[in-house]
Amino acid sequence: MTLPSAARGAGCVTRFAPSPTGPLHLGHAFSALTAWDRAQAAGGTFRLRIEDIDRARCRPEWEAAILDDLRWLGLAWPEPVLRQSGRGAAYGAALAQLEALGLVYPCRCTRGDIRAALSAPQEGAPAAGPDAAPVYPGTCRGRSMAEAGPGEAIRLDMARAVRLLDLPAFDETGPARAGRHVPDPARLVSEAGDVVLARRDIGTSYHLAVVVDDAAEGITEVVRGEDLFAATFIHVVLQAALGLPTPAYHHHPLIRDDAGRRLAKRDDARALARYRAEGATPGDIRRMVGL
Ligand code: GLU
């Protein structure tokens, strides 16, 4: 295992950041164990973070089940665990910082408005991240924050951000794309675009919350699935804008089902709870995910 200097040694801090929207399955176990093993190998710290900004989809009983599964796997973490639902003030402060730089604007478009504006098919490619959405056509770009109506979304002006900021490169230690990655401003504009930083319903977004919290928790190596690799380029833009350090990243392969589809929360058949009920040991789970 090779670690970049930032991630090596006792200063290494990794994390597992589940959203409590369903049971943990084998893919989550692989992600959590990979983060745990990499912290252990470096003599560092593994942290757990509960990403529960989407209150309509998150449930306390899923959170309890996740903690129980992780303890059963043999993982331990410092308490208290950071829960994103209690971090509204930190996200608000980050948005204010971005507003002071003139990098954000309010957006009143509905999903239907955006679909209607995206007539050219090549513009409809989904942007990165769990909030995957089409690249925004820019309808509201240029509106000032002073005109923001209550409950409007807030977007990043990506073209302005990549023009103004010095974008940092990041070290990737995952097997598929190991090496140093330099963000390409033109691709950020065309492939990520003006991502949402604050959803109208929850006042933040995955991209903003994950960047603010990885920095607040001193994460030196972000371990997560390779489906989030493209999102990392958005995250380094936000780190540059907010004056936050850029950690190393380790995007691991996704665990797939027999048909080659990535596992989703709805795949209860692969839920850890089910293997536990059938008498599997943590060692069996490690073997099943190839660790
Ligand atoms: N909360 C995200 C998820 O469960 C993980 C995000 C991340 O690791 O950056 O998909």
PDB file of C-alpha atoms and ligand atoms in Angstrom:
ATOM      1  CA  MET A   1       0.000   0.000   0.000  1.00  0.00           C
ATOM      2  CA  THR A   2       1.505   3.365  -0.932  1.00  0.00           C
ATOM      3  CA  LEU A   3       0.303   6.473   0.797  1.00  0.00           C
ATOM      4  CA  PRO A   4       1.161  10.048  -0.148  1.00  0.00           C
ATOM      5  CA  SER A   5       3.013  11.883   2.572  1.00  0.00           C
ATOM      6  CA  ALA A   6      -0.116  13.760   3.725  1.00  0.00           C
ATOM      7  CA  ALA A   7      -1.871  10.478   4.483  1.00  0.00           C
ATOM      8  CA  ARG A   8       1.041   8.508   5.935  1.00  0.00           C
ATOM      9  CA  GLY A   9       1.679   7.876   9.611  1.00  0.00           C
ATOM     10  CA  ALA A  10      -0.147   8.602  12.840  1.00  0.00           C
ATOM     11  CA  GLY A  11      -1.540  11.797  11.319  1.00  0.00           C
ATOM     12  CA  CYS A  12      -3.556   9.711   8.855  1.00  0.00           C
ATOM     13  CA  VAL A  13      -7.306  10.202   9.348  1.00  0.00           C
ATOM     14  CA  THR A  14      -9.793   8.312   7.184  1.00  0.00           C
ATOM     15  CA  ARG A  15     -13.562   8.210   7.415  1.00  0.00           C
ATOM     16  CA  PHE A  16     -16.670   6.281   6.509  1.00  0.00           C
ATOM     17  CA  ALA A  17     -19.629   8.586   5.893  1.00  0.00           C
ATOM     18  CA  PRO A  18     -22.859   6.658   5.391  1.00  0.00           C
ATOM     19  CA  SER A  19     -26.281   8.208   4.830  1.00  0.00           C
ATOM     20  CA  PRO A  20     -28.817   6.412   7.039  1.00  0.00           C
ATOM     21  CA  THR A  21     -31.328   5.802   4.256  1.00  0.00           C
ATOM     22  CA  GLY A  22     -31.247   1.999   4.346  1.00  0.00           C
ATOM     23  CA  PRO A  23     -29.344  -1.023   5.621  1.00  0.00           C
ATOM     24  CA  LEU A  24     -25.591  -1.419   5.127  1.00  0.00           C
ATOM     25  CA  HIS A  25     -24.807  -3.905   2.390  1.00  0.00           C
ATOM     26  CA  LEU A  26     -21.622  -5.596   1.267  1.00  0.00           C
ATOM     27  CA  GLY A  27     -20.528  -2.505  -0.672  1.00  0.00           C
ATOM     28  CA  HIS A  28     -20.694  -0.354   2.448  1.00  0.00           C
ATOM     29  CA  ALA A  29     -18.844  -3.003   4.440  1.00  0.00           C
ATOM     30  CA  PHE A  30     -16.069  -2.958   1.840  1.00  0.00           C
ATOM     31  CA  SER A  31     -15.875   0.841   1.985  1.00  0.00           C
ATOM     32  CA  ALA A  32     -15.851   0.998   5.784  1.00  0.00           C
ATOM     33  CA  LEU A  33     -13.305  -1.826   6.115  1.00  0.00           C
ATOM     34  CA  THR A  34     -11.054  -0.227   3.485  1.00  0.00           C
ATOM     35  CA  ALA A  35     -11.080   3.092   5.369  1.00  0.00           C
ATOM     36  CA  TRP A  36     -10.489   1.249   8.648  1.00  0.00           C
ATOM     37  CA  ASP A  37      -7.637  -0.906   7.273  1.00  0.00           C
ATOM     38  CA  ARG A  38      -5.884   2.078   5.696  1.00  0.00           C
ATOM     39  CA  ALA A  39      -6.020   4.036   8.960  1.00  0.00           C
ATOM     40  CA  GLN A  40      -4.807   0.989  10.928  1.00  0.00           C
ATOM     41  CA  ALA A  41      -1.948   0.340   8.496  1.00  0.00           C
ATOM     42  CA  ALA A  42      -0.760   3.933   8.975  1.00  0.00           C
ATOM     43  CA  GLY A  43      -1.256   3.908  12.751  1.00  0.00           C
ATOM     44  CA  GLY A  44      -3.838   6.645  12.249  1.00  0.00           C
ATOM     45  CA  THR A  45      -7.495   7.250  13.066  1.00  0.00           C
ATOM     46  CA  PHE A  46     -10.721   5.989  11.488  1.00  0.00           C
ATOM     47  CA  ARG A  47     -13.722   8.293  11.892  1.00  0.00           C
ATOM     48  CA  LEU A  48     -17.420   7.730  11.354  1.00  0.00           C
ATOM     49  CA  ARG A  49     -19.678  10.526  10.097  1.00  0.00           C
ATOM     50  CA  ILE A  50     -23.442  10.336   9.665  1.00  0.00           C
ATOM     51  CA  GLU A  51     -24.496  12.149   6.474  1.00  0.00           C
ATOM     52  CA  ASP A  52     -28.116  12.839   7.330  1.00  0.00           C
ATOM     53  CA  ILE A  53     -28.782  16.183   5.638  1.00  0.00           C
ATOM     54  CA  ASP A  54     -31.668  14.708   3.652  1.00  0.00           C
ATOM     55  CA  ARG A  55     -34.081  14.436   6.540  1.00  0.00           C
ATOM     56  CA  ALA A  56     -36.909  13.151   4.376  1.00  0.00           C
ATOM     57  CA  ARG A  57     -34.903  10.026   3.501  1.00  0.00           C
ATOM     58  CA  CYS A  58     -32.864   9.419   6.679  1.00  0.00           C
ATOM     59  CA  ARG A  59     -34.271   7.410   9.596  1.00  0.00           C
ATOM     60  CA  PRO A  60     -32.978   7.000  13.176  1.00  0.00           C
ATOM     61  CA  GLU A  61     -33.571   3.247  12.994  1.00  0.00           C
ATOM     62  CA  TRP A  62     -31.249   2.978   9.974  1.00  0.00           C
ATOM     63  CA  GLU A  63     -28.616   4.967  11.813  1.00  0.00           C
ATOM     64  CA  ALA A  64     -28.858   2.610  14.825  1.00  0.00           C
ATOM     65  CA  ALA A  65     -28.606  -0.419  12.528  1.00  0.00           C
ATOM     66  CA  ILE A  66     -25.542   1.040  10.771  1.00  0.00           C
ATOM     67  CA  LEU A  67     -23.718   1.637  14.069  1.00  0.00           C
ATOM     68  CA  ASP A  68     -24.588  -1.897  15.173  1.00  0.00           C
ATOM     69  CA  ASP A  69     -23.318  -3.453  11.920  1.00  0.00           C
ATOM     70  CA  LEU A  70     -20.059  -1.466  12.028  1.00  0.00           C
ATOM     71  CA  ARG A  71     -19.353  -2.461  15.650  1.00  0.00           C
ATOM     72  CA  TRP A  72     -20.095  -6.066  14.758  1.00  0.00           C
ATOM     73  CA  LEU A  73     -17.520  -5.795  11.933  1.00  0.00           C
ATOM     74  CA  GLY A  74     -14.972  -4.822  14.605  1.00  0.00           C
ATOM     75  CA  LEU A  75     -14.702  -1.116  13.812  1.00  0.00           C
ATOM     76  CA  ALA A  76     -14.332   1.598  16.465  1.00  0.00           C
ATOM     77  CA  TRP A  77     -14.202   5.376  16.155  1.00  0.00           C
ATOM     78  CA  PRO A  78     -13.826   8.471  18.308  1.00  0.00           C
ATOM     79  CA  GLU A  79     -17.008   9.867  19.843  1.00  0.00           C
ATOM     80  CA  PRO A  80     -18.941  12.032  19.421  1.00  0.00           C
ATOM     81  CA  VAL A  81     -19.748  11.114  15.848  1.00  0.00           C
ATOM     82  CA  LEU A  82     -20.331  14.145  13.651  1.00  0.00           C
ATOM     83  CA  ARG A  83     -23.891  14.228  12.314  1.00  0.00           C
ATOM     84  CA  GLN A  84     -24.512  16.538   9.388  1.00  0.00           C
ATOM     85  CA  SER A  85     -28.043  17.383  10.543  1.00  0.00           C
ATOM     86  CA  GLY A  86     -26.480  19.432  13.356  1.00  0.00           C
ATOM     87  CA  ARG A  87     -24.053  21.352  11.140  1.00  0.00           C
ATOM     88  CA  GLY A  88     -26.320  23.959   9.546  1.00  0.00           C
ATOM     89  CA  ALA A  89     -24.337  26.878  11.006  1.00  0.00           C
ATOM     90  CA  ALA A  90     -21.048  25.621   9.533  1.00  0.00           C
ATOM     91  CA  TYR A  91     -22.617  25.180   6.094  1.00  0.00           C
ATOM     92  CA  GLY A  92     -24.217  28.625   6.335  1.00  0.00           C
ATOM     93  CA  ALA A  93     -20.834  30.176   7.179  1.00  0.00           C
ATOM     94  CA  ALA A  94     -19.231  28.457   4.176  1.00  0.00           C
ATOM     95  CA  LEU A  95     -21.991  29.737   1.891  1.00  0.00           C
ATOM     96  CA  ALA A  96     -21.470  33.258   3.239  1.00  0.00           C
ATOM     97  CA  GLN A  97     -17.749  32.966   2.441  1.00  0.00           C
ATOM     98  CA  LEU A  98     -18.556  31.881  -1.115  1.00  0.00           C
ATOM     99  CA  GLU A  99     -21.081  34.693  -1.440  1.00  0.00           C
ATOM    100  CA  ALA A 100     -18.458  37.237  -0.361  1.00  0.00           C
ATOM    101  CA  LEU A 101     -16.288  35.976  -3.220  1.00  0.00           C
ATOM    102  CA  GLY A 102     -19.180  36.420  -5.661  1.00  0.00           C
ATOM    103  CA  LEU A 103     -19.150  32.728  -6.503  1.00  0.00           C
ATOM    104  CA  VAL A 104     -22.779  31.859  -5.830  1.00  0.00           C
ATOM    105  CA  TYR A 105     -26.206  32.853  -7.112  1.00  0.00           C
ATOM    106  CA  PRO A 106     -29.795  32.009  -6.218  1.00  0.00           C
ATOM    107  CA  CYS A 107     -31.724  29.691  -8.521  1.00  0.00           C
ATOM    108  CA  ARG A 108     -35.495  29.393  -8.735  1.00  0.00           C
ATOM    109  CA  CYS A 109     -35.612  26.814 -11.533  1.00  0.00           C
ATOM    110  CA  THR A 110     -37.655  23.690 -10.987  1.00  0.00           C
ATOM    111  CA  ARG A 111     -36.485  20.322 -12.341  1.00  0.00           C
ATOM    112  CA  GLY A 112     -39.054  20.788 -15.108  1.00  0.00           C
ATOM    113  CA  ASP A 113     -37.612  24.216 -16.042  1.00  0.00           C
ATOM    114  CA  ILE A 114     -34.148  22.688 -16.281  1.00  0.00           C
ATOM    115  CA  ARG A 115     -35.320  19.774 -18.421  1.00  0.00           C
ATOM    116  CA  ALA A 116     -37.126  22.180 -20.744  1.00  0.00           C
ATOM    117  CA  ALA A 117     -34.030  24.383 -21.099  1.00  0.00           C
ATOM    118  CA  LEU A 118     -31.833  21.401 -21.936  1.00  0.00           C
ATOM    119  CA  SER A 119     -32.995  20.750 -25.453  1.00  0.00           C
ATOM    120  CA  ALA A 120     -29.612  19.646 -26.823  1.00  0.00           C
ATOM    121  CA  PRO A 121     -29.119  15.992 -25.834  1.00  0.00           C
ATOM    122  CA  GLN A 122     -25.380  16.303 -25.191  1.00  0.00           C
ATOM    123  CA  GLU A 123     -26.113  18.784 -22.418  1.00  0.00           C
ATOM    124  CA  GLY A 124     -28.164  16.276 -20.486  1.00  0.00           C
ATOM    125  CA  ALA A 125     -25.273  14.182 -19.112  1.00  0.00           C
ATOM    126  CA  PRO A 126     -25.593  13.753 -15.346  1.00  0.00           C
ATOM    127  CA  ALA A 127     -23.163  15.683 -13.165  1.00  0.00           C
ATOM    128  CA  ALA A 128     -21.154  13.912 -10.507  1.00  0.00           C
ATOM    129  CA  GLY A 129     -22.268  12.956  -7.057  1.00  0.00           C
ATOM    130  CA  PRO A 130     -25.092  11.339  -5.151  1.00  0.00           C
ATOM    131  CA  ASP A 131     -27.247  14.353  -6.077  1.00  0.00           C
ATOM    132  CA  ALA A 132     -26.598  13.517  -9.769  1.00  0.00           C
ATOM    133  CA  ALA A 133     -28.472  16.019 -11.899  1.00  0.00           C
ATOM    134  CA  PRO A 134     -28.111  17.293 -15.461  1.00  0.00           C
ATOM    135  CA  VAL A 135     -25.494  20.014 -15.970  1.00  0.00           C
ATOM    136  CA  TYR A 136     -27.405  23.215 -15.202  1.00  0.00           C
ATOM    137  CA  PRO A 137     -28.088  25.340 -18.306  1.00  0.00           C
ATOM    138  CA  GLY A 138     -27.369  28.604 -16.473  1.00  0.00           C
ATOM    139  CA  THR A 139     -30.813  30.175 -16.594  1.00  0.00           C
ATOM    140  CA  CYS A 140     -30.429  32.004 -13.244  1.00  0.00           C
ATOM    141  CA  ARG A 141     -26.663  32.687 -13.502  1.00  0.00           C
ATOM    142  CA  GLY A 142     -25.925  36.341 -12.877  1.00  0.00           C
ATOM    143  CA  ARG A 143     -28.833  36.853 -10.481  1.00  0.00           C
ATOM    144  CA  SER A 144     -27.607  38.523  -7.327  1.00  0.00           C
ATOM    145  CA  MET A 145     -27.915  37.007  -3.880  1.00  0.00           C
ATOM    146  CA  ALA A 146     -29.823  40.142  -2.890  1.00  0.00           C
ATOM    147  CA  GLU A 147     -32.722  38.941  -5.046  1.00  0.00           C
ATOM    148  CA  ALA A 148     -32.779  35.469  -3.482  1.00  0.00           C
ATOM    149  CA  GLY A 149     -36.331  34.567  -2.605  1.00  0.00           C
ATOM    150  CA  PRO A 150     -37.076  32.430   0.431  1.00  0.00           C
ATOM    151  CA  GLY A 151     -36.381  28.797  -0.237  1.00  0.00           C
ATOM    152  CA  GLU A 152     -34.460  29.277  -3.486  1.00  0.00           C
ATOM    153  CA  ALA A 153     -31.551  26.956  -4.207  1.00  0.00           C
ATOM    154  CA  ILE A 154     -27.999  28.356  -4.296  1.00  0.00           C
ATOM    155  CA  ARG A 155     -25.602  27.397  -7.078  1.00  0.00           C
ATOM    156  CA  LEU A 156     -21.876  27.727  -7.625  1.00  0.00           C
ATOM    157  CA  ASP A 157     -20.851  29.867 -10.608  1.00  0.00           C
ATOM    158  CA  MET A 158     -18.344  27.314 -11.828  1.00  0.00           C
ATOM    159  CA  ALA A 159     -16.914  29.342 -14.733  1.00  0.00           C
ATOM    160  CA  ARG A 160     -16.173  32.254 -12.425  1.00  0.00           C
ATOM    161  CA  ALA A 161     -14.769  29.943  -9.749  1.00  0.00           C
ATOM    162  CA  VAL A 162     -12.283  28.232 -12.064  1.00  0.00           C
ATOM    163  CA  ARG A 163     -11.268  31.616 -13.506  1.00  0.00           C
ATOM    164  CA  LEU A 164     -10.592  33.195 -10.106  1.00  0.00           C
ATOM    165  CA  LEU A 165      -9.153  30.304  -8.120  1.00  0.00           C
ATOM    166  CA  ASP A 166      -5.869  28.457  -8.111  1.00  0.00           C
ATOM    167  CA  LEU A 167      -7.137  24.889  -8.341  1.00  0.00           C
ATOM    168  CA  PRO A 168      -5.101  22.388  -6.328  1.00  0.00           C
ATOM    169  CA  ALA A 169      -4.104  18.983  -7.679  1.00  0.00           C
ATOM    170  CA  PHE A 170      -4.968  15.966  -5.544  1.00  0.00           C
ATOM    171  CA  ASP A 171      -3.281  12.636  -4.834  1.00  0.00           C
ATOM    172  CA  GLU A 172      -5.347   9.563  -5.651  1.00  0.00           C
ATOM    173  CA  THR A 173      -4.348   6.266  -4.035  1.00  0.00           C
ATOM    174  CA  GLY A 174      -7.230   4.108  -5.312  1.00  0.00           C
ATOM    175  CA  PRO A 175      -6.233   1.242  -7.635  1.00  0.00           C
ATOM    176  CA  ALA A 176      -8.008   2.431 -10.794  1.00  0.00           C
ATOM    177  CA  ARG A 177      -6.555   5.936 -11.077  1.00  0.00           C
ATOM    178  CA  ALA A 178      -3.581   6.111  -8.721  1.00  0.00           C
ATOM    179  CA  GLY A 179      -1.482   9.250  -9.171  1.00  0.00           C
ATOM    180  CA  ARG A 180      -1.720  12.993  -9.075  1.00  0.00           C
ATOM    181  CA  HIS A 181      -4.763  14.586 -10.717  1.00  0.00           C
ATOM    182  CA  VAL A 182      -4.803  18.155 -11.956  1.00  0.00           C
ATOM    183  CA  PRO A 183      -8.305  19.652 -12.353  1.00  0.00           C
ATOM    184  CA  ASP A 184      -9.166  20.794 -15.879  1.00  0.00           C
ATOM    185  CA  PRO A 185     -11.126  24.085 -15.684  1.00  0.00           C
ATOM    186  CA  ALA A 186     -12.879  23.543 -19.035  1.00  0.00           C
ATOM    187  CA  ARG A 187     -14.096  20.083 -18.032  1.00  0.00           C
ATOM    188  CA  LEU A 188     -15.317  21.378 -14.691  1.00  0.00           C
ATOM    189  CA  VAL A 189     -17.458  23.909 -16.527  1.00  0.00           C
ATOM    190  CA  SER A 190     -18.790  21.511 -19.165  1.00  0.00           C
ATOM    191  CA  GLU A 191     -19.140  18.315 -17.089  1.00  0.00           C
ATOM    192  CA  ALA A 192     -19.965  19.534 -13.575  1.00  0.00           C
ATOM    193  CA  GLY A 193     -21.203  23.064 -14.187  1.00  0.00           C
ATOM    194  CA  ASP A 194     -23.078  25.184 -11.679  1.00  0.00           C
ATOM    195  CA  VAL A 195     -23.723  22.533  -9.038  1.00  0.00           C
ATOM    196  CA  VAL A 196     -26.219  23.157  -6.246  1.00  0.00           C
ATOM    197  CA  LEU A 197     -24.542  24.139  -2.965  1.00  0.00           C
ATOM    198  CA  ALA A 198     -27.744  24.638  -1.016  1.00  0.00           C
ATOM    199  CA  ARG A 199     -30.898  22.760  -1.847  1.00  0.00           C
ATOM    200  CA  ARG A 200     -34.080  24.699  -1.235  1.00  0.00           C
ATOM    201  CA  ASP A 201     -35.347  22.088   1.228  1.00  0.00           C
ATOM    202  CA  ILE A 202     -32.213  21.517   3.324  1.00  0.00           C
ATOM    203  CA  GLY A 203     -30.021  24.627   3.031  1.00  0.00           C
ATOM    204  CA  THR A 204     -26.909  22.688   1.985  1.00  0.00           C
ATOM    205  CA  SER A 205     -25.960  19.940  -0.465  1.00  0.00           C
ATOM    206  CA  TYR A 206     -23.795  16.839  -0.531  1.00  0.00           C
ATOM    207  CA  HIS A 207     -20.891  18.717  -2.187  1.00  0.00           C
ATOM    208  CA  LEU A 208     -20.794  21.591   0.294  1.00  0.00           C
ATOM    209  CA  ALA A 209     -21.375  19.481   3.412  1.00  0.00           C
ATOM    210  CA  VAL A 210     -18.765  16.857   2.556  1.00  0.00           C
ATOM    211  CA  VAL A 211     -16.071  19.465   1.862  1.00  0.00           C
ATOM    212  CA  VAL A 212     -16.783  21.482   5.010  1.00  0.00           C
ATOM    213  CA  ASP A 213     -16.893  18.370   7.185  1.00  0.00           C
ATOM    214  CA  ASP A 214     -13.870  16.551   5.763  1.00  0.00           C
ATOM    215  CA  ALA A 215     -11.869  19.684   6.628  1.00  0.00           C
ATOM    216  CA  ALA A 216     -13.513  20.160  10.052  1.00  0.00           C
ATOM    217  CA  GLU A 217     -12.674  16.569  10.976  1.00  0.00           C
ATOM    218  CA  GLY A 218      -9.087  16.791   9.718  1.00  0.00           C
ATOM    219  CA  ILE A 219      -9.566  13.964   7.211  1.00  0.00           C
ATOM    220  CA  THR A 220      -6.263  13.368   5.411  1.00  0.00           C
ATOM    221  CA  GLU A 221      -7.452  10.570   3.122  1.00  0.00           C
ATOM    222  CA  VAL A 222     -11.044  10.397   1.859  1.00  0.00           C
ATOM    223  CA  VAL A 223     -11.932   6.747   1.195  1.00  0.00           C
ATOM    224  CA  ARG A 224     -15.079   6.224  -0.891  1.00  0.00           C
ATOM    225  CA  GLY A 225     -16.464   4.476  -3.964  1.00  0.00           C
ATOM    226  CA  GLU A 226     -15.158   5.222  -7.435  1.00  0.00           C
ATOM    227  CA  ASP A 227     -18.633   6.467  -8.433  1.00  0.00           C
ATOM    228  CA  LEU A 228     -17.639   9.652  -6.573  1.00  0.00           C
ATOM    229  CA  PHE A 229     -14.336  10.171  -8.406  1.00  0.00           C
ATOM    230  CA  ALA A 230     -15.762  12.890 -10.680  1.00  0.00           C
ATOM    231  CA  ALA A 231     -17.270  14.664  -7.656  1.00  0.00           C
ATOM    232  CA  THR A 232     -13.761  15.092  -6.246  1.00  0.00           C
ATOM    233  CA  PHE A 233     -12.982  17.706  -8.901  1.00  0.00           C
ATOM    234  CA  ILE A 234     -15.953  19.742  -7.649  1.00  0.00           C
ATOM    235  CA  HIS A 235     -14.706  19.274  -4.087  1.00  0.00           C
ATOM    236  CA  VAL A 236     -11.235  20.661  -4.815  1.00  0.00           C
ATOM    237  CA  VAL A 237     -12.843  23.775  -6.334  1.00  0.00           C
ATOM    238  CA  LEU A 238     -14.764  24.296  -3.089  1.00  0.00           C
ATOM    239  CA  GLN A 239     -11.633  23.648  -1.014  1.00  0.00           C
ATOM    240  CA  ALA A 240      -9.770  26.300  -3.001  1.00  0.00           C
ATOM    241  CA  ALA A 241     -12.638  28.776  -2.593  1.00  0.00           C
ATOM    242  CA  LEU A 242     -12.995  28.161   1.134  1.00  0.00           C
ATOM    243  CA  GLY A 243      -9.255  28.095   1.869  1.00  0.00           C
ATOM    244  CA  LEU A 244      -9.423  24.473   3.076  1.00  0.00           C
ATOM    245  CA  PRO A 245      -6.701  21.850   2.661  1.00  0.00           C
ATOM    246  CA  THR A 246      -7.093  19.243  -0.066  1.00  0.00           C
ATOM    247  CA  PRO A 247      -6.804  15.735   1.383  1.00  0.00           C
ATOM    248  CA  ALA A 248      -5.631  12.653  -0.503  1.00  0.00           C
ATOM    249  CA  TYR A 249      -8.370  10.503  -2.045  1.00  0.00           C
ATOM    250  CA  HIS A 250      -8.806   6.758  -2.311  1.00  0.00           C
ATOM    251  CA  HIS A 251     -11.669   5.763  -4.595  1.00  0.00           C
ATOM    252  CA  HIS A 252     -12.219   2.035  -4.313  1.00  0.00           C
ATOM    253  CA  PRO A 253     -13.945  -0.269  -6.809  1.00  0.00           C
ATOM    254  CA  LEU A 254     -17.660  -0.889  -6.282  1.00  0.00           C
ATOM    255  CA  ILE A 255     -18.947  -4.254  -5.165  1.00  0.00           C
ATOM    256  CA  ARG A 256     -21.332  -5.542  -7.836  1.00  0.00           C
ATOM    257  CA  ASP A 257     -24.055  -8.164  -7.839  1.00  0.00           C
ATOM    258  CA  ASP A 258     -23.928 -11.298  -9.995  1.00  0.00           C
ATOM    259  CA  ALA A 259     -25.389  -9.360 -12.916  1.00  0.00           C
ATOM    260  CA  GLY A 260     -22.632  -6.726 -12.634  1.00  0.00           C
ATOM    261  CA  ARG A 261     -24.875  -4.010 -11.220  1.00  0.00           C
ATOM    262  CA  ARG A 262     -23.580  -1.934  -8.339  1.00  0.00           C
ATOM    263  CA  LEU A 263     -25.314  -2.665  -5.062  1.00  0.00           C
ATOM    264  CA  ALA A 264     -27.868  -0.144  -3.887  1.00  0.00           C
ATOM    265  CA  LYS A 265     -29.521   0.371  -0.531  1.00  0.00           C
ATOM    266  CA  ARG A 266     -32.643  -1.337  -1.869  1.00  0.00           C
ATOM    267  CA  ASP A 267     -30.672  -4.574  -2.404  1.00  0.00           C
ATOM    268  CA  ASP A 268     -31.705  -5.977   0.936  1.00  0.00           C
ATOM    269  CA  ALA A 269     -30.533  -9.384  -0.251  1.00  0.00           C
ATOM    270  CA  ARG A 270     -26.962  -8.149   0.254  1.00  0.00           C
ATOM    271  CA  ALA A 271     -27.647  -6.461   3.575  1.00  0.00           C
ATOM    272  CA  LEU A 272     -25.110  -7.264   6.267  1.00  0.00           C
ATOM    273  CA  ALA A 273     -28.002  -7.934   8.637  1.00  0.00           C
ATOM    274  CA  ARG A 274     -29.062 -10.822   6.468  1.00  0.00           C
ATOM    275  CA  TYR A 275     -25.613 -12.416   6.413  1.00  0.00           C
ATOM    276  CA  ARG A 276     -25.387 -11.907  10.169  1.00  0.00           C
ATOM    277  CA  ALA A 277     -28.758 -13.623  10.664  1.00  0.00           C
ATOM    278  CA  GLU A 278     -27.482 -16.539   8.589  1.00  0.00           C
ATOM    279  CA  GLY A 279     -24.492 -16.923  10.910  1.00  0.00           C
ATOM    280  CA  ALA A 280     -21.708 -15.228   8.885  1.00  0.00           C
ATOM    281  CA  THR A 281     -18.698 -13.928  10.845  1.00  0.00           C
ATOM    282  CA  PRO A 282     -16.922 -10.602  10.215  1.00  0.00           C
ATOM    283  CA  GLY A 283     -14.131 -12.697   8.683  1.00  0.00           C
ATOM    284  CA  ASP A 284     -16.627 -14.173   6.215  1.00  0.00           C
ATOM    285  CA  ILE A 285     -17.691 -10.658   5.209  1.00  0.00           C
ATOM    286  CA  ARG A 286     -14.063  -9.662   4.658  1.00  0.00           C
ATOM    287  CA  ARG A 287     -13.531 -12.667   2.431  1.00  0.00           C
ATOM    288  CA  MET A 288     -16.738 -11.994   0.499  1.00  0.00           C
ATOM    289  CA  VAL A 289     -15.566  -8.477  -0.405  1.00  0.00           C
ATOM    290  CA  GLY A 290     -12.040  -9.636  -1.204  1.00  0.00           C
ATOM    291  CA  LEU A 291     -10.185  -8.280   1.827  1.00  0.00           C
TER     292      LEU A 291
HETATM  293  N1  GLU B   1     -22.824   9.851   2.257  1.00  0.00           N
HETATM  294  C1  GLU B   1     -22.381   9.376   0.981  1.00  0.00           C
HETATM  295  C2  GLU B   1     -23.070   8.075   0.645  1.00  0.00           C
HETATM  296  O1  GLU B   1     -23.528   7.376   1.537  1.00  0.00           O
HETATM  297  C3  GLU B   1     -20.883   9.148   0.956  1.00  0.00           C
HETATM  298  C4  GLU B   1     -20.185  10.356   0.532  1.00  0.00           C
HETATM  299  C5  GLU B   1     -18.671  10.349   0.573  1.00  0.00           C
HETATM  300  O2  GLU B   1     -18.071   9.371   1.040  1.00  0.00           O
HETATM  301  O3  GLU B   1     -18.107  11.366   0.175  1.00  0.00           O
HETATM  302  O4  GLU B   1     -23.151   7.755  -0.516  1.00  0.00           O
END
